[in-house]
mmCIF file of C-alpha atoms in Angstrom:
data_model
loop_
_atom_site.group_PDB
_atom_site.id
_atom_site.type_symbol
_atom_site.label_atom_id
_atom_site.label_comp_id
_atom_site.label_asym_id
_atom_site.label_seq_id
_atom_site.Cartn_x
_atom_site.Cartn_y
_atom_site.Cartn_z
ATOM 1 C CA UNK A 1 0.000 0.000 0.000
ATOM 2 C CA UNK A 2 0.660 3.639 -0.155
ATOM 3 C CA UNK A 3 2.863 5.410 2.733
ATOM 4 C CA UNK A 4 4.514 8.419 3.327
ATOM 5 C CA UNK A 5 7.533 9.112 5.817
ATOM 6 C CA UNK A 6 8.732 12.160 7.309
ATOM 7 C CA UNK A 7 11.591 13.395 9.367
ATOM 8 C CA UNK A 8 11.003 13.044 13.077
ATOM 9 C CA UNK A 9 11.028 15.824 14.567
ATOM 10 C CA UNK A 10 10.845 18.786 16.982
ATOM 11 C CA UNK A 11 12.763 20.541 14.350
ATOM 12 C CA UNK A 12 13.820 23.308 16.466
ATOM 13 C CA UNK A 13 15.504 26.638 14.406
ATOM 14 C CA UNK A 14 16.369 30.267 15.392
ATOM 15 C CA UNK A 15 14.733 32.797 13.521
ATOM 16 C CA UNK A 16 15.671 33.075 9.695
ATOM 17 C CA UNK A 17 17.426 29.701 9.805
ATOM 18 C CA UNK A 18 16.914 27.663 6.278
ATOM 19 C CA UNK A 19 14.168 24.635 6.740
ATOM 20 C CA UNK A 20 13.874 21.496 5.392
ATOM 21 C CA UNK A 21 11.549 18.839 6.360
ATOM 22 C CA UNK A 22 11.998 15.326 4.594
ATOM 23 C CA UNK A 23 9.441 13.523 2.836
ATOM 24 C CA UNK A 24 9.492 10.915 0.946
ATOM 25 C CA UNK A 25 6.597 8.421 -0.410
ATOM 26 C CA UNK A 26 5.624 4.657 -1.708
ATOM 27 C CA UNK A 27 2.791 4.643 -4.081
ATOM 28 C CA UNK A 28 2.355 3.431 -7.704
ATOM 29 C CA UNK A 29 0.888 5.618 -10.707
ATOM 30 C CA UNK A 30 1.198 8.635 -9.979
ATOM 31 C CA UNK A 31 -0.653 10.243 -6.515
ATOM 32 C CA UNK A 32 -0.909 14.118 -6.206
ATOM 33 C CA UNK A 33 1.470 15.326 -3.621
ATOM 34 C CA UNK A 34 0.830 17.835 -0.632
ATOM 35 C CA UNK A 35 2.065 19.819 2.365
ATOM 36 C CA UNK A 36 -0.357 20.604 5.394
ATOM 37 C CA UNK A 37 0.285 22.592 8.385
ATOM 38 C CA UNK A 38 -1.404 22.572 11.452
ATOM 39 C CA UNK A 39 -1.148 25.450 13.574
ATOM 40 C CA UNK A 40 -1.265 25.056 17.465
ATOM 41 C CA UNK A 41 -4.858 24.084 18.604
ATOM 42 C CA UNK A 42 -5.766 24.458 15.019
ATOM 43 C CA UNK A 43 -7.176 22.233 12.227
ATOM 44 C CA UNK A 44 -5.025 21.042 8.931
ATOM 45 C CA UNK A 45 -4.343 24.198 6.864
ATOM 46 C CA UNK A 46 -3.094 23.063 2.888
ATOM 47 C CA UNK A 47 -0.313 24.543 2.218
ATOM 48 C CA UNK A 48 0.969 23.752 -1.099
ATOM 49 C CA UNK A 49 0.697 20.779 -3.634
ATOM 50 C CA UNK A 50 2.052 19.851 -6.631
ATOM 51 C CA UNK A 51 -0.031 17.007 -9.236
ATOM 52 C CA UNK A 52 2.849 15.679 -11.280
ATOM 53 C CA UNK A 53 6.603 15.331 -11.526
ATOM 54 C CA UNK A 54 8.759 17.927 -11.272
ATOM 55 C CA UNK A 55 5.899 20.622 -10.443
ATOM 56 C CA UNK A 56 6.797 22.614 -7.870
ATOM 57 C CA UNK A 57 4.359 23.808 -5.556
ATOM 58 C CA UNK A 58 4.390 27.296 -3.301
ATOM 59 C CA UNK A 59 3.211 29.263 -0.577
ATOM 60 C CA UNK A 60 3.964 31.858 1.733
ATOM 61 C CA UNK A 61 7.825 31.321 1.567
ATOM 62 C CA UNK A 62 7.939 27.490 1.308
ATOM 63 C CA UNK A 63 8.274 25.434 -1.618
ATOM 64 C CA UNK A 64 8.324 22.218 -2.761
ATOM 65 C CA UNK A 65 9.248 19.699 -5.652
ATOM 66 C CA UNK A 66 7.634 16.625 -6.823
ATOM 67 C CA UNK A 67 10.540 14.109 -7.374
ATOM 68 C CA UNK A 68 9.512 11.117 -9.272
ATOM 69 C CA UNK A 69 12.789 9.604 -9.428
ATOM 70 C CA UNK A 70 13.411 9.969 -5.466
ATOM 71 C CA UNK A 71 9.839 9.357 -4.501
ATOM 72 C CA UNK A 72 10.573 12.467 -2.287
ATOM 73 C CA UNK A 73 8.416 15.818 -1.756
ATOM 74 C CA UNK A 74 10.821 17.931 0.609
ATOM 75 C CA UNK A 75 9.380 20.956 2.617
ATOM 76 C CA UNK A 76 11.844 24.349 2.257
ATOM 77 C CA UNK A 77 11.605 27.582 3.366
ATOM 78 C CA UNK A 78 14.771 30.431 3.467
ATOM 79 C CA UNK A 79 14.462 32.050 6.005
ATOM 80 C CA UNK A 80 11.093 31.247 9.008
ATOM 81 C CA UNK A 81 9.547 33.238 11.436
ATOM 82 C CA UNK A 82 8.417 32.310 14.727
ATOM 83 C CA UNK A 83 4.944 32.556 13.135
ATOM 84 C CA UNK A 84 6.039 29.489 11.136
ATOM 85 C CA UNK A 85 6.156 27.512 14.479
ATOM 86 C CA UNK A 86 3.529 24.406 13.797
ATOM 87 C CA UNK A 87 3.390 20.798 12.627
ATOM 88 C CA UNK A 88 3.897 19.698 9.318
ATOM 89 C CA UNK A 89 2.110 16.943 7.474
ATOM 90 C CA UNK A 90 3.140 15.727 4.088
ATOM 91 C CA UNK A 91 0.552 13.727 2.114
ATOM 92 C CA UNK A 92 -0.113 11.897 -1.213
ATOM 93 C CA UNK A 93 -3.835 11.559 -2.936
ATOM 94 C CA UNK A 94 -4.705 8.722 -5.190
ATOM 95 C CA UNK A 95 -7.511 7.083 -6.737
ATOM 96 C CA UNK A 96 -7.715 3.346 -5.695
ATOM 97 C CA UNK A 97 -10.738 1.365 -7.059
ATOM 98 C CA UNK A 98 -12.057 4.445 -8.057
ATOM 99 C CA UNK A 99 -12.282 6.398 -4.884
ATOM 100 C CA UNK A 100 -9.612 8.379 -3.883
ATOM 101 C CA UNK A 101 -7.441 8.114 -0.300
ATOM 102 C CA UNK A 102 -5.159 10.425 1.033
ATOM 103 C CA UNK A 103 -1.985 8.971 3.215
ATOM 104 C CA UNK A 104 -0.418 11.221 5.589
ATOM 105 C CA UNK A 105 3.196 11.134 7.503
ATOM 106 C CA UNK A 106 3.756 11.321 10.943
ATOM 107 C CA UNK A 107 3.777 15.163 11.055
ATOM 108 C CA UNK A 108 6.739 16.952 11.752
ATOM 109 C CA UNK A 109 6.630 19.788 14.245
ATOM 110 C CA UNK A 110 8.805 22.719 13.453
ATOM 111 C CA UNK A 111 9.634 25.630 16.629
ATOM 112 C CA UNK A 112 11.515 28.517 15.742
ATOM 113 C CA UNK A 113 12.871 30.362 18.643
ATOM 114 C CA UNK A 114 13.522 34.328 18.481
ATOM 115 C CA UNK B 1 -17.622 32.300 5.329
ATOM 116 C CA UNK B 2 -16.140 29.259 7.102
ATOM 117 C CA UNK B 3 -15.620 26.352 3.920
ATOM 118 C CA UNK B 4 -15.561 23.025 6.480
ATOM 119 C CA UNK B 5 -17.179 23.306 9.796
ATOM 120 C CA UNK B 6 -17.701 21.310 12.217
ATOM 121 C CA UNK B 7 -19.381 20.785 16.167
ATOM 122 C CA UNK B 8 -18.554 21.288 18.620
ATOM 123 C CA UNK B 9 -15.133 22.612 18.550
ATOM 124 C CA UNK B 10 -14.461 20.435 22.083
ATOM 125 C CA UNK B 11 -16.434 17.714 23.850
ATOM 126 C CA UNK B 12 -15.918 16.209 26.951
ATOM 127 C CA UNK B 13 -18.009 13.353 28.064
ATOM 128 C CA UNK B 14 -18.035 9.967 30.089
ATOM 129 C CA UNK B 15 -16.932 6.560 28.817
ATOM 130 C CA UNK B 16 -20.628 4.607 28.144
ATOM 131 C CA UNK B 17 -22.092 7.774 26.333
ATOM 132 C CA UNK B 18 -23.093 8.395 23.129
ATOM 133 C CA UNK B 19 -22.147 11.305 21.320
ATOM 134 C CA UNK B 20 -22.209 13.177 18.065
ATOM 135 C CA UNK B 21 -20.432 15.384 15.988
ATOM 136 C CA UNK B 22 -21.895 17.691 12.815
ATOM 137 C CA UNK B 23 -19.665 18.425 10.370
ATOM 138 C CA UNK B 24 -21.141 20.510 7.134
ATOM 139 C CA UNK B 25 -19.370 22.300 3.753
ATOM 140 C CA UNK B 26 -20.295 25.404 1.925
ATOM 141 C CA UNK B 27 -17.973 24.137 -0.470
ATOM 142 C CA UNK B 28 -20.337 22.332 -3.201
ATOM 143 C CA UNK B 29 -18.159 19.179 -2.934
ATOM 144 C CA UNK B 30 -19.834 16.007 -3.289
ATOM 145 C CA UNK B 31 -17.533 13.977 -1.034
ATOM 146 C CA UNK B 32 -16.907 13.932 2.336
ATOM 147 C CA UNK B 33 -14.607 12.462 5.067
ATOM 148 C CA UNK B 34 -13.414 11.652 8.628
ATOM 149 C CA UNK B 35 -10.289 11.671 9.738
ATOM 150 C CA UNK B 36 -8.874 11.012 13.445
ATOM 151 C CA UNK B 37 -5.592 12.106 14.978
ATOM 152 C CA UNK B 38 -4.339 10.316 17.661
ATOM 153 C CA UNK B 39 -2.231 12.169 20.873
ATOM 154 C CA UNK B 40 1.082 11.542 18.451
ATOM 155 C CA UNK B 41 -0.764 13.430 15.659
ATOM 156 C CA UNK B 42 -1.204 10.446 13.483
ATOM 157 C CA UNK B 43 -3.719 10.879 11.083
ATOM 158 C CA UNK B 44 -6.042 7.994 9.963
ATOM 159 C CA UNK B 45 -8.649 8.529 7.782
ATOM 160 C CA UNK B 46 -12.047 6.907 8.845
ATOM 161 C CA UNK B 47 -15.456 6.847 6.370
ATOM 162 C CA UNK B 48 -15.773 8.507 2.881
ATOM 163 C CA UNK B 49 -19.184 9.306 1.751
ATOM 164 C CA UNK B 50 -19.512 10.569 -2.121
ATOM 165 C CA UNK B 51 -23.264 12.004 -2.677
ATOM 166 C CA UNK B 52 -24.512 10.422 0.347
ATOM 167 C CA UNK B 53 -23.070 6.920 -0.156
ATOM 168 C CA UNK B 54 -20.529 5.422 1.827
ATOM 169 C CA UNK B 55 -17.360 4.450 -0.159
ATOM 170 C CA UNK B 56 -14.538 3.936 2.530
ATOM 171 C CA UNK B 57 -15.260 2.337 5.647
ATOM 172 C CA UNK B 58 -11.600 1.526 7.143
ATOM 173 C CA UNK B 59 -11.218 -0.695 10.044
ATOM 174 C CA UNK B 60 -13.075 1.624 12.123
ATOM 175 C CA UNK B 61 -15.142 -0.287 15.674
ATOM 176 C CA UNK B 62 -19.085 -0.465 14.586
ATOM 177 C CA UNK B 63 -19.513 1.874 17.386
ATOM 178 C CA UNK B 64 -18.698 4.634 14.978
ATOM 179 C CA UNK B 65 -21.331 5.598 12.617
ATOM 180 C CA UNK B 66 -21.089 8.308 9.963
ATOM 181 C CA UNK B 67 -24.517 9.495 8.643
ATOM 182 C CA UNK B 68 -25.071 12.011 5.781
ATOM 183 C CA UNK B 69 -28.790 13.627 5.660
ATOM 184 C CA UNK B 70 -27.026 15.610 2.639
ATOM 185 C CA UNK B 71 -24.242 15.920 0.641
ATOM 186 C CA UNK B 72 -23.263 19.267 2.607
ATOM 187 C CA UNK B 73 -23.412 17.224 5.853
ATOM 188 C CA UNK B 74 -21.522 14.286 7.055
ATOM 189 C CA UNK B 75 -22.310 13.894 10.712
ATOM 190 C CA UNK B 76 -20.019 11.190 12.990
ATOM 191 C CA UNK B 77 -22.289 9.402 15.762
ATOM 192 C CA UNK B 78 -20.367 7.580 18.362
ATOM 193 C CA UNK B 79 -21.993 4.956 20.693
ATOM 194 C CA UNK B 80 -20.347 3.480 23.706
ATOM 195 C CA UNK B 81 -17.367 6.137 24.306
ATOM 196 C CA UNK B 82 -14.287 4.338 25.517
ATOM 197 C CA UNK B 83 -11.025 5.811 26.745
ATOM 198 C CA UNK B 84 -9.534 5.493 23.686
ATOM 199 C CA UNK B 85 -11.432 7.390 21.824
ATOM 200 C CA UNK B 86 -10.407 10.319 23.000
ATOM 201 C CA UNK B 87 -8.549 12.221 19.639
ATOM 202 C CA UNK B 88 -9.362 15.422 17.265
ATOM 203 C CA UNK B 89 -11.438 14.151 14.814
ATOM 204 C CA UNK B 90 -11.275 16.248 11.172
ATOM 205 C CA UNK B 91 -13.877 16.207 8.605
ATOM 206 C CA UNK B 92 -12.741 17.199 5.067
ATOM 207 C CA UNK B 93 -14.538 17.396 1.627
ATOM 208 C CA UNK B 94 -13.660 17.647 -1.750
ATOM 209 C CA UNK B 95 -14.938 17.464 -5.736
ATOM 210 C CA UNK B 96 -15.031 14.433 -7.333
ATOM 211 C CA UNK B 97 -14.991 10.633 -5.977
ATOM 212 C CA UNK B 98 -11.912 9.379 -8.545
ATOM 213 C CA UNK B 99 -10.455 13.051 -8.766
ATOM 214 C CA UNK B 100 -7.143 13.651 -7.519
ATOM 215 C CA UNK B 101 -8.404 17.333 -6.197
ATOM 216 C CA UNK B 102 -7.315 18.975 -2.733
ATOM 217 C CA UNK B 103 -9.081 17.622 0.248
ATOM 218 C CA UNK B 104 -10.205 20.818 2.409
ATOM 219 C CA UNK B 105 -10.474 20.122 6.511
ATOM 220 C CA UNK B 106 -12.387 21.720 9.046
ATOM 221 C CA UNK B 107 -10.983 22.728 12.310
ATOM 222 C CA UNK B 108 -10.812 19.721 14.351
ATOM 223 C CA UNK B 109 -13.322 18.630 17.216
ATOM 224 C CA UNK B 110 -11.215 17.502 20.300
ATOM 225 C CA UNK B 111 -12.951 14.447 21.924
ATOM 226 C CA UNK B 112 -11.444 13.679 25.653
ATOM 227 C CA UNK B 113 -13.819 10.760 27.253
ATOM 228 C CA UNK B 114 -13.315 10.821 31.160
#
């Protein structure tokens, strides 16, 4: 079946640091590809996605690329705030038997300090 | 306007009860989900419904029953509360059973069972 794994985190930065957060995924065909974030006491925000290979999907600052031939869908962002301070969920989408399901990681939760 | 909402935003009950939650969307999507995310954030989904008919039922207990009145409403009744069923459960809806299209999520209700 389908599965996605993430870095484990806290991923703990100082203010402006660069960010990356790992993802890479197991599926066949071709699934869709997405970033959520979930803010503290929040619900699951999208963030950015990206349908095929080598799109790259972004939003506020971060950015992603859909890497076919590394099965990987890494999380960047130059330079974060403390506002970026959350957990981070990558995901794939794809239709099985004609419905579609979406697999999430673990989450990885991301503190920047001032 | 709020796209996915659901209620309440927090419920706190006794193991033995029965419950509910309401989600609804404003969106015009014709499918709907539930998710649940355990205390390590791990998100699972739960039921699919596509114009009121069920199309994913994962290996959820029987105590859990989705029910959709509409397609703008997938409510989650849960009978016999146990300890462990304490989580933040997320609806989410999007267009098209078979699409590959973004999956939008509603804020979370946070279940604790006493």
């Amino acid at each position: 079946g389908n599965s996605v794994t993430q870095m484990e985190g806290p991923v703990t930065l100082s203010e402006e640091a660069f960010l990356t957060i790992n993802c890479t995924y197991t599926a066949t065909g071709y699934p869709s590809l997405f970033w959520y974030v979930q803010y503290p006491g929040e619900g699951l925000q999208l963030l950015l996605k990206a349908t095929k290979a080598d799109d790259k999907g972004s939003n506020k600052g971060f950015e992603a690329t859909y890497r076919k031939e590394t099965t990987s869908f890494h999380l960047e962002k130059g330079s974060v705030q403390v506002s970026d301070s959350a957990v981070y969920f990558c995901a794939l989408l794809q239709n099985s038997g004609g419905y579609q399901k979406v697999t999430f990681g673990t989450g990885t939760k991301l503190q920047v300090i001032p | 306007d709020t796209a996915v909402s659901q209620t309440p935003k927090y419920l706190v009950t006794q193991m033995g009860n029965d419950k509910s939650i309401k989600c609804e969307q404003n969106l015009g999507h014709d499918t709907m989900y539930w998710y649940k995310q355990d205390s390590k954030k791990f998100l699972k989904i739960m039921f699919s419904y596509n114009n009121k008919e069920l199309i994913i039922n994962e290996t959820v207990p029987n105590r859990f029953s989705p029910k959709s009145p509409d397609k703008a409403h997938l409510n989650l009744h849960i009978n016999s509360l146990e300890l462990g069923d304490s989580a933040v459960y997320f609806c989410a809806s999007n267009q098209g059973q078979g699409s590959q299209e973004t999956q939008y999520f509603g804020p979370g209700t946070r279940l604790l069972v006493l």
